């Protein structure tokens, strides 16, 4: 009997066949003998360059600036959050960021510099 002793690791269930055996792995394991831990971060389910961390309940995504949501797939509208444009500049939301359209006489990423 190819299942005696059980060749399946990590509490895998062994099924014997005339040609050998097959292991049915418990959740979180894979491989011929359930020897490989499944990494839920491969491939990375997080979007926009977020960092994936495996947890007991699945994964968490650490979002880069400009993104939010469980998988970091939602654009943050920086214009609504903190009005980043100074000196009367107009904020224009872009994917993952924003730009400021400055009034005449002002320059800089946030219209912070007078000409």
CSV table of N, CA and C in Angstrom, one decimal:
chain,number,residue,atom,x,y,z
A,1,UNK,N,0.9,-1.2,0.0
A,1,UNK,CA,0.0,0.0,0.0
A,1,UNK,C,0.9,1.2,0.0
A,2,UNK,N,0.8,2.0,-1.1
A,2,UNK,CA,1.7,3.2,-1.2
A,2,UNK,C,1.3,4.3,-0.2
A,3,UNK,N,0.2,4.2,0.5
A,3,UNK,CA,-0.2,5.2,1.5
A,3,UNK,C,0.2,4.8,2.9
A,4,UNK,N,1.0,3.7,3.1
A,4,UNK,CA,1.4,3.3,4.4
A,4,UNK,C,3.0,3.2,4.4
A,5,UNK,N,3.7,4.1,5.1
A,5,UNK,CA,3.1,5.2,5.9
A,5,UNK,C,2.7,6.3,5.0
A,6,UNK,N,1.8,7.2,5.5
A,6,UNK,CA,1.3,8.3,4.7
A,6,UNK,C,2.4,9.2,4.1
A,7,UNK,N,2.6,9.2,2.8
A,7,UNK,CA,3.6,10.1,2.2
A,7,UNK,C,3.2,11.6,2.1
A,8,UNK,N,1.9,11.8,2.4
A,8,UNK,CA,1.4,13.2,2.3
A,8,UNK,C,1.7,14.0,3.6
A,9,UNK,N,2.3,15.1,3.4
A,9,UNK,CA,2.7,16.0,4.5
A,9,UNK,C,1.6,17.0,4.8
A,10,UNK,N,1.7,17.6,6.0
A,10,UNK,CA,0.8,18.7,6.4
A,10,UNK,C,-0.7,18.2,6.4
A,11,UNK,N,-0.9,17.0,6.9
A,11,UNK,CA,-2.2,16.5,7.1
A,11,UNK,C,-2.9,16.2,5.8
A,12,UNK,N,-2.2,16.0,4.7
A,12,UNK,CA,-2.8,15.7,3.4
A,12,UNK,C,-3.3,14.3,3.5
A,13,UNK,N,-4.4,14.0,2.7
A,13,UNK,CA,-5.1,12.7,2.6
A,13,UNK,C,-4.5,11.9,1.4
A,14,UNK,N,-4.1,10.7,1.7
A,14,UNK,CA,-3.5,9.9,0.7
A,14,UNK,C,-4.5,8.9,0.1
A,15,UNK,N,-4.6,8.8,-1.3
A,15,UNK,CA,-5.4,7.9,-2.0
A,15,UNK,C,-4.5,7.0,-2.8
A,16,UNK,N,-4.7,5.7,-2.5
A,16,UNK,CA,-3.8,4.7,-3.2
A,16,UNK,C,-4.5,4.3,-4.5
A,17,UNK,N,-3.6,4.1,-5.5
A,17,UNK,CA,-4.0,3.6,-6.8
A,17,UNK,C,-3.0,2.5,-7.3
A,18,UNK,N,-3.3,1.7,-8.3
A,18,UNK,CA,-2.4,0.7,-8.7
A,18,UNK,C,-1.1,1.3,-9.2
A,19,UNK,N,-1.2,2.5,-9.8
A,19,UNK,CA,0.0,3.2,-10.3
A,19,UNK,C,0.7,4.1,-9.3
A,20,UNK,N,0.3,4.1,-8.0
A,20,UNK,CA,0.9,4.9,-7.0
A,20,UNK,C,-0.1,5.5,-6.1
A,21,UNK,N,0.1,6.8,-5.8
A,21,UNK,CA,-0.8,7.5,-4.9
A,21,UNK,C,-1.0,8.9,-5.3
A,22,UNK,N,-2.1,9.5,-4.7
A,22,UNK,CA,-2.4,10.9,-5.0
A,22,UNK,C,-2.7,11.5,-3.6
A,23,UNK,N,-2.1,12.7,-3.3
A,23,UNK,CA,-2.3,13.4,-2.1
A,23,UNK,C,-3.4,14.5,-2.3
A,24,UNK,N,-4.4,14.6,-1.5
A,24,UNK,CA,-5.3,15.7,-1.5
A,24,UNK,C,-4.9,16.6,-0.3
A,25,UNK,N,-4.4,17.8,-0.7
A,25,UNK,CA,-3.8,18.7,0.3
A,25,UNK,C,-4.9,19.5,1.1
A,26,UNK,N,-4.5,19.8,2.3
A,26,UNK,CA,-5.4,20.7,3.1
A,26,UNK,C,-5.1,22.1,2.6
A,27,UNK,N,-6.0,23.0,2.9
A,27,UNK,CA,-6.0,24.4,2.5
A,27,UNK,C,-4.6,25.0,2.9
A,28,UNK,N,-4.0,25.7,2.0
A,28,UNK,CA,-2.7,26.3,2.2
A,28,UNK,C,-1.5,25.6,1.8
A,29,UNK,N,-1.7,24.3,1.3
A,29,UNK,CA,-0.6,23.5,0.9
A,29,UNK,C,-0.8,23.0,-0.5
A,30,UNK,N,0.3,22.7,-1.2
A,30,UNK,CA,0.2,22.2,-2.6
A,30,UNK,C,1.4,21.3,-2.8
A,31,UNK,N,1.5,20.7,-4.0
A,31,UNK,CA,2.6,19.8,-4.3
A,31,UNK,C,2.2,18.3,-4.3
A,32,UNK,N,3.1,17.5,-4.9
A,32,UNK,CA,2.8,16.0,-5.0
A,32,UNK,C,2.5,15.4,-3.6
A,33,UNK,N,3.3,15.9,-2.6
A,33,UNK,CA,3.1,15.4,-1.3
A,33,UNK,C,2.7,16.5,-0.3
A,34,UNK,N,2.0,17.5,-0.8
A,34,UNK,CA,1.6,18.7,0.0
A,34,UNK,C,2.7,19.3,0.8
A,35,UNK,N,3.9,19.3,0.2
A,35,UNK,CA,5.1,19.8,0.9
A,35,UNK,C,5.3,21.4,0.7
A,36,UNK,N,4.5,22.0,-0.2
A,36,UNK,CA,4.8,23.4,-0.5
A,36,UNK,C,3.7,24.3,0.1
A,37,UNK,N,4.1,25.3,0.9
A,37,UNK,CA,3.1,26.2,1.4
A,37,UNK,C,2.7,27.2,0.3
A,38,UNK,N,1.4,27.3,0.1
A,38,UNK,CA,0.8,28.3,-0.9
A,38,UNK,C,1.0,29.7,-0.4
A,39,UNK,N,1.6,30.5,-1.2
A,39,UNK,CA,1.8,31.9,-0.8
A,39,UNK,C,0.7,32.7,-1.5
A,40,UNK,N,-0.2,33.3,-0.7
A,40,UNK,CA,-1.3,34.0,-1.4
A,40,UNK,C,-0.9,35.3,-2.0
A,41,UNK,N,0.4,35.7,-1.8
A,41,UNK,CA,0.9,36.9,-2.4
A,41,UNK,C,1.6,36.6,-3.8
A,42,UNK,N,1.5,35.4,-4.2
A,42,UNK,CA,2.1,35.0,-5.5
A,42,UNK,C,1.1,34.4,-6.4
A,43,UNK,N,0.6,35.0,-7.5
A,43,UNK,CA,1.0,36.3,-7.9
A,43,UNK,C,0.4,37.4,-7.0
A,44,UNK,N,1.0,38.6,-7.0
A,44,UNK,CA,0.6,39.7,-6.1
A,44,UNK,C,-0.9,40.1,-6.5
A,45,UNK,N,-1.8,39.9,-5.5
A,45,UNK,CA,-3.2,40.4,-5.8
A,45,UNK,C,-3.4,41.9,-5.6
A,46,UNK,N,-2.4,42.5,-5.0
A,46,UNK,CA,-2.5,44.0,-4.8
A,46,UNK,C,-2.1,44.7,-6.1
A,47,UNK,N,-2.8,45.9,-6.2
A,47,UNK,CA,-2.6,46.7,-7.4
A,47,UNK,C,-1.7,47.9,-7.2
A,48,UNK,N,-1.3,48.5,-8.3
A,48,UNK,CA,-0.5,49.8,-8.3
A,48,UNK,C,0.7,49.8,-7.4
A,49,UNK,N,1.5,48.6,-7.5
A,49,UNK,CA,2.7,48.6,-6.8
A,49,UNK,C,2.6,48.4,-5.3
A,50,UNK,N,1.4,48.0,-4.8
A,50,UNK,CA,1.2,47.9,-3.3
A,50,UNK,C,2.0,46.6,-2.8
A,51,UNK,N,2.4,46.7,-1.6
A,51,UNK,CA,3.1,45.5,-0.9
A,51,UNK,C,2.1,44.6,-0.3
A,52,UNK,N,2.2,43.3,-0.7
A,52,UNK,CA,1.3,42.3,-0.2
A,52,UNK,C,2.0,41.6,1.0
A,53,UNK,N,1.2,41.4,2.0
A,53,UNK,CA,1.6,40.6,3.2
A,53,UNK,C,0.6,39.5,3.5
A,54,UNK,N,1.1,38.3,3.6
A,54,UNK,CA,0.2,37.2,3.9
A,54,UNK,C,-0.2,37.2,5.4
A,55,UNK,N,-1.5,37.0,5.7
A,55,UNK,CA,-2.0,36.9,7.0
A,55,UNK,C,-2.8,35.7,7.2
A,56,UNK,N,-3.1,35.4,8.5
A,56,UNK,CA,-3.9,34.2,8.8
A,56,UNK,C,-5.3,34.2,8.0
A,57,UNK,N,-5.8,35.4,7.8
A,57,UNK,CA,-7.1,35.5,7.1
A,57,UNK,C,-7.0,35.8,5.6
A,58,UNK,N,-5.8,35.8,5.1
A,58,UNK,CA,-5.6,36.0,3.7
A,58,UNK,C,-4.4,36.9,3.4
A,59,UNK,N,-4.7,38.1,2.9
A,59,UNK,CA,-3.6,39.0,2.6
A,59,UNK,C,-4.0,40.4,3.0
A,60,UNK,N,-3.0,41.3,3.2
A,60,UNK,CA,-3.3,42.7,3.4
A,60,UNK,C,-2.4,43.4,2.4
A,61,UNK,N,-2.9,44.5,1.9
A,61,UNK,CA,-2.1,45.3,0.9
A,61,UNK,C,-1.8,46.7,1.5
A,62,UNK,N,-0.5,47.0,1.5
A,62,UNK,CA,0.0,48.3,1.9
A,62,UNK,C,0.0,49.2,0.7
A,63,UNK,N,-0.9,50.1,0.6
A,63,UNK,CA,-1.1,50.9,-0.6
A,63,UNK,C,0.0,52.0,-0.7
A,64,UNK,N,0.5,52.3,-1.9
A,64,UNK,CA,1.3,53.5,-2.1
A,64,UNK,C,0.5,54.7,-2.1
A,65,UNK,N,1.1,55.9,-1.9
A,65,UNK,CA,0.4,57.1,-1.9
A,65,UNK,C,-0.5,57.3,-3.2
A,66,UNK,N,-1.7,57.8,-3.0
A,66,UNK,CA,-2.5,58.0,-4.2
A,66,UNK,C,-3.5,56.9,-4.4
A,67,UNK,N,-3.4,55.8,-3.6
A,67,UNK,CA,-4.3,54.7,-3.8
A,67,UNK,C,-4.9,54.2,-2.5
A,68,UNK,N,-6.1,53.6,-2.6
A,68,UNK,CA,-6.8,53.1,-1.4
A,68,UNK,C,-7.6,51.8,-1.8
A,69,UNK,N,-8.2,51.2,-0.8
A,69,UNK,CA,-9.1,50.1,-1.1
A,69,UNK,C,-8.4,48.8,-0.7
A,70,UNK,N,-9.1,47.7,-0.5
A,70,UNK,CA,-8.6,46.4,0.0
A,70,UNK,C,-7.4,45.9,-0.9
A,71,UNK,N,-7.5,46.2,-2.2
A,71,UNK,CA,-6.5,45.7,-3.1
A,71,UNK,C,-5.7,46.9,-3.7
A,72,UNK,N,-5.9,48.1,-3.1
A,72,UNK,CA,-5.2,49.4,-3.6
A,72,UNK,C,-5.6,49.7,-5.1
A,73,UNK,N,-6.8,49.4,-5.4
A,73,UNK,CA,-7.2,49.6,-6.8
A,73,UNK,C,-8.1,50.8,-7.0
A,74,UNK,N,-8.3,51.6,-5.9
A,74,UNK,CA,-9.1,52.8,-6.0
A,74,UNK,C,-8.2,54.0,-5.9
A,75,UNK,N,-8.4,54.9,-6.8
A,75,UNK,CA,-7.7,56.2,-6.9
A,75,UNK,C,-8.1,57.1,-5.7
A,76,UNK,N,-7.2,57.7,-5.0
A,76,UNK,CA,-7.6,58.7,-4.0
A,76,UNK,C,-7.7,60.0,-4.7
A,77,UNK,N,-8.8,60.8,-4.5
A,77,UNK,CA,-8.9,62.1,-5.0
A,77,UNK,C,-8.3,63.1,-4.0
A,78,UNK,N,-7.0,63.4,-4.3
A,78,UNK,CA,-6.3,64.3,-3.4
A,78,UNK,C,-6.9,65.7,-3.3
A,79,UNK,N,-7.6,66.0,-4.4
A,79,UNK,CA,-8.2,67.4,-4.4
A,79,UNK,C,-9.3,67.5,-3.4
A,80,UNK,N,-10.0,66.4,-3.1
A,80,UNK,CA,-11.1,66.4,-2.1
A,80,UNK,C,-10.6,66.4,-0.7
A,81,UNK,N,-9.4,65.7,-0.5
A,81,UNK,CA,-8.9,65.5,0.8
A,81,UNK,C,-8.3,66.7,1.5
A,82,UNK,N,-7.4,67.4,0.8
A,82,UNK,CA,-6.7,68.5,1.5
A,82,UNK,C,-6.4,69.7,0.6
A,83,UNK,N,-7.1,69.9,-0.5
A,83,UNK,CA,-6.9,71.0,-1.4
A,83,UNK,C,-5.4,71.4,-1.4
A,84,UNK,N,-4.6,70.6,-2.1
A,84,UNK,CA,-3.1,70.8,-2.1
A,84,UNK,C,-2.6,72.0,-2.8
A,85,UNK,N,-3.4,72.6,-3.7
A,85,UNK,CA,-3.0,73.7,-4.5
A,85,UNK,C,-3.1,75.0,-3.7
A,86,UNK,N,-2.0,75.8,-3.7
A,86,UNK,CA,-2.0,77.1,-3.0
A,86,UNK,C,-2.3,78.3,-3.9
A,87,UNK,N,-2.5,79.4,-3.3
A,87,UNK,CA,-2.6,80.7,-4.0
A,87,UNK,C,-3.7,80.7,-5.0
A,88,UNK,N,-4.8,80.0,-4.8
A,88,UNK,CA,-5.9,80.0,-5.7
A,88,UNK,C,-5.7,79.1,-6.9
A,89,UNK,N,-4.7,78.2,-6.8
A,89,UNK,CA,-4.5,77.2,-7.9
A,89,UNK,C,-5.7,76.2,-8.0
A,90,UNK,N,-5.9,75.6,-9.1
A,90,UNK,CA,-7.0,74.7,-9.3
A,90,UNK,C,-6.4,73.3,-9.3
A,91,UNK,N,-7.0,72.4,-8.5
A,91,UNK,CA,-6.5,71.0,-8.3
A,91,UNK,C,-7.2,70.2,-9.4
A,92,UNK,N,-6.4,69.3,-10.1
A,92,UNK,CA,-6.9,68.4,-11.1
A,92,UNK,C,-6.5,67.0,-10.6
A,93,UNK,N,-7.4,66.2,-10.3
A,93,UNK,CA,-7.1,64.8,-9.9
A,93,UNK,C,-6.6,64.0,-11.1
A,94,UNK,N,-5.5,63.2,-10.9
A,94,UNK,CA,-5.0,62.3,-11.9
A,94,UNK,C,-4.9,60.9,-11.3
A,95,UNK,N,-4.7,59.9,-12.1
A,95,UNK,CA,-4.7,58.5,-11.5
A,95,UNK,C,-3.4,58.4,-10.6
A,96,UNK,N,-3.7,58.2,-9.3
A,96,UNK,CA,-2.6,58.1,-8.4
A,96,UNK,C,-1.9,59.3,-7.9
A,97,UNK,N,-2.4,60.5,-8.4
A,97,UNK,CA,-1.8,61.7,-8.0
A,97,UNK,C,-2.7,62.9,-8.2
A,98,UNK,N,-2.1,64.1,-8.5
A,98,UNK,CA,-2.9,65.3,-8.8
A,98,UNK,C,-1.9,66.3,-9.5
A,99,UNK,N,-2.5,67.2,-10.2
A,99,UNK,CA,-1.7,68.4,-10.7
A,99,UNK,C,-2.4,69.7,-10.3
A,100,UNK,N,-1.7,70.7,-10.2
A,100,UNK,CA,-2.2,72.0,-9.9
A,100,UNK,C,-2.1,72.9,-11.1
A,101,UNK,N,-3.2,73.6,-11.5
A,101,UNK,CA,-3.2,74.6,-12.5
A,101,UNK,C,-3.1,75.9,-11.8
A,102,UNK,N,-1.9,76.5,-12.0
A,102,UNK,CA,-1.7,77.8,-11.2
A,102,UNK,C,-2.3,79.0,-11.8
A,103,UNK,N,-2.6,79.9,-11.0
A,103,UNK,CA,-3.1,81.3,-11.5
A,103,UNK,C,-1.8,82.0,-12.0
A,104,UNK,N,-2.1,83.0,-12.8
A,104,UNK,CA,-0.9,83.8,-13.3
A,104,UNK,C,-0.1,84.4,-12.2
A,105,UNK,N,1.2,84.2,-12.3
A,105,UNK,CA,2.1,84.8,-11.3
A,105,UNK,C,2.6,83.7,-10.3
A,106,UNK,N,2.1,82.5,-10.4
A,106,UNK,CA,2.5,81.5,-9.5
A,106,UNK,C,3.0,80.2,-10.2
A,107,UNK,N,4.0,79.6,-9.6
A,107,UNK,CA,4.7,78.4,-10.1
A,107,UNK,C,4.8,77.3,-9.1
A,108,UNK,N,5.3,76.1,-9.5
A,108,UNK,CA,5.6,75.1,-8.6
A,108,UNK,C,4.5,74.0,-8.6
A,109,UNK,N,4.9,72.8,-8.1
A,109,UNK,CA,3.9,71.7,-8.1
A,109,UNK,C,2.6,72.0,-7.4
A,110,UNK,N,2.7,72.9,-6.4
A,110,UNK,CA,1.5,73.3,-5.6
A,110,UNK,C,1.2,74.8,-5.7
A,111,UNK,N,1.7,75.4,-6.8
A,111,UNK,CA,1.6,76.9,-7.0
A,111,UNK,C,2.1,77.7,-5.8
A,112,UNK,N,3.1,77.1,-5.2
A,112,UNK,CA,3.6,77.7,-3.9
A,112,UNK,C,4.6,78.9,-4.1
A,113,UNK,N,5.1,79.1,-5.4
A,113,UNK,CA,6.1,80.1,-5.6
A,113,UNK,C,5.6,81.2,-6.5
A,114,UNK,N,5.7,82.4,-6.0
A,114,UNK,CA,5.4,83.6,-6.8
A,114,UNK,C,6.5,83.9,-7.7
A,115,UNK,N,6.1,84.4,-8.9
A,115,UNK,CA,7.1,84.7,-9.9
A,115,UNK,C,7.8,86.0,-9.6
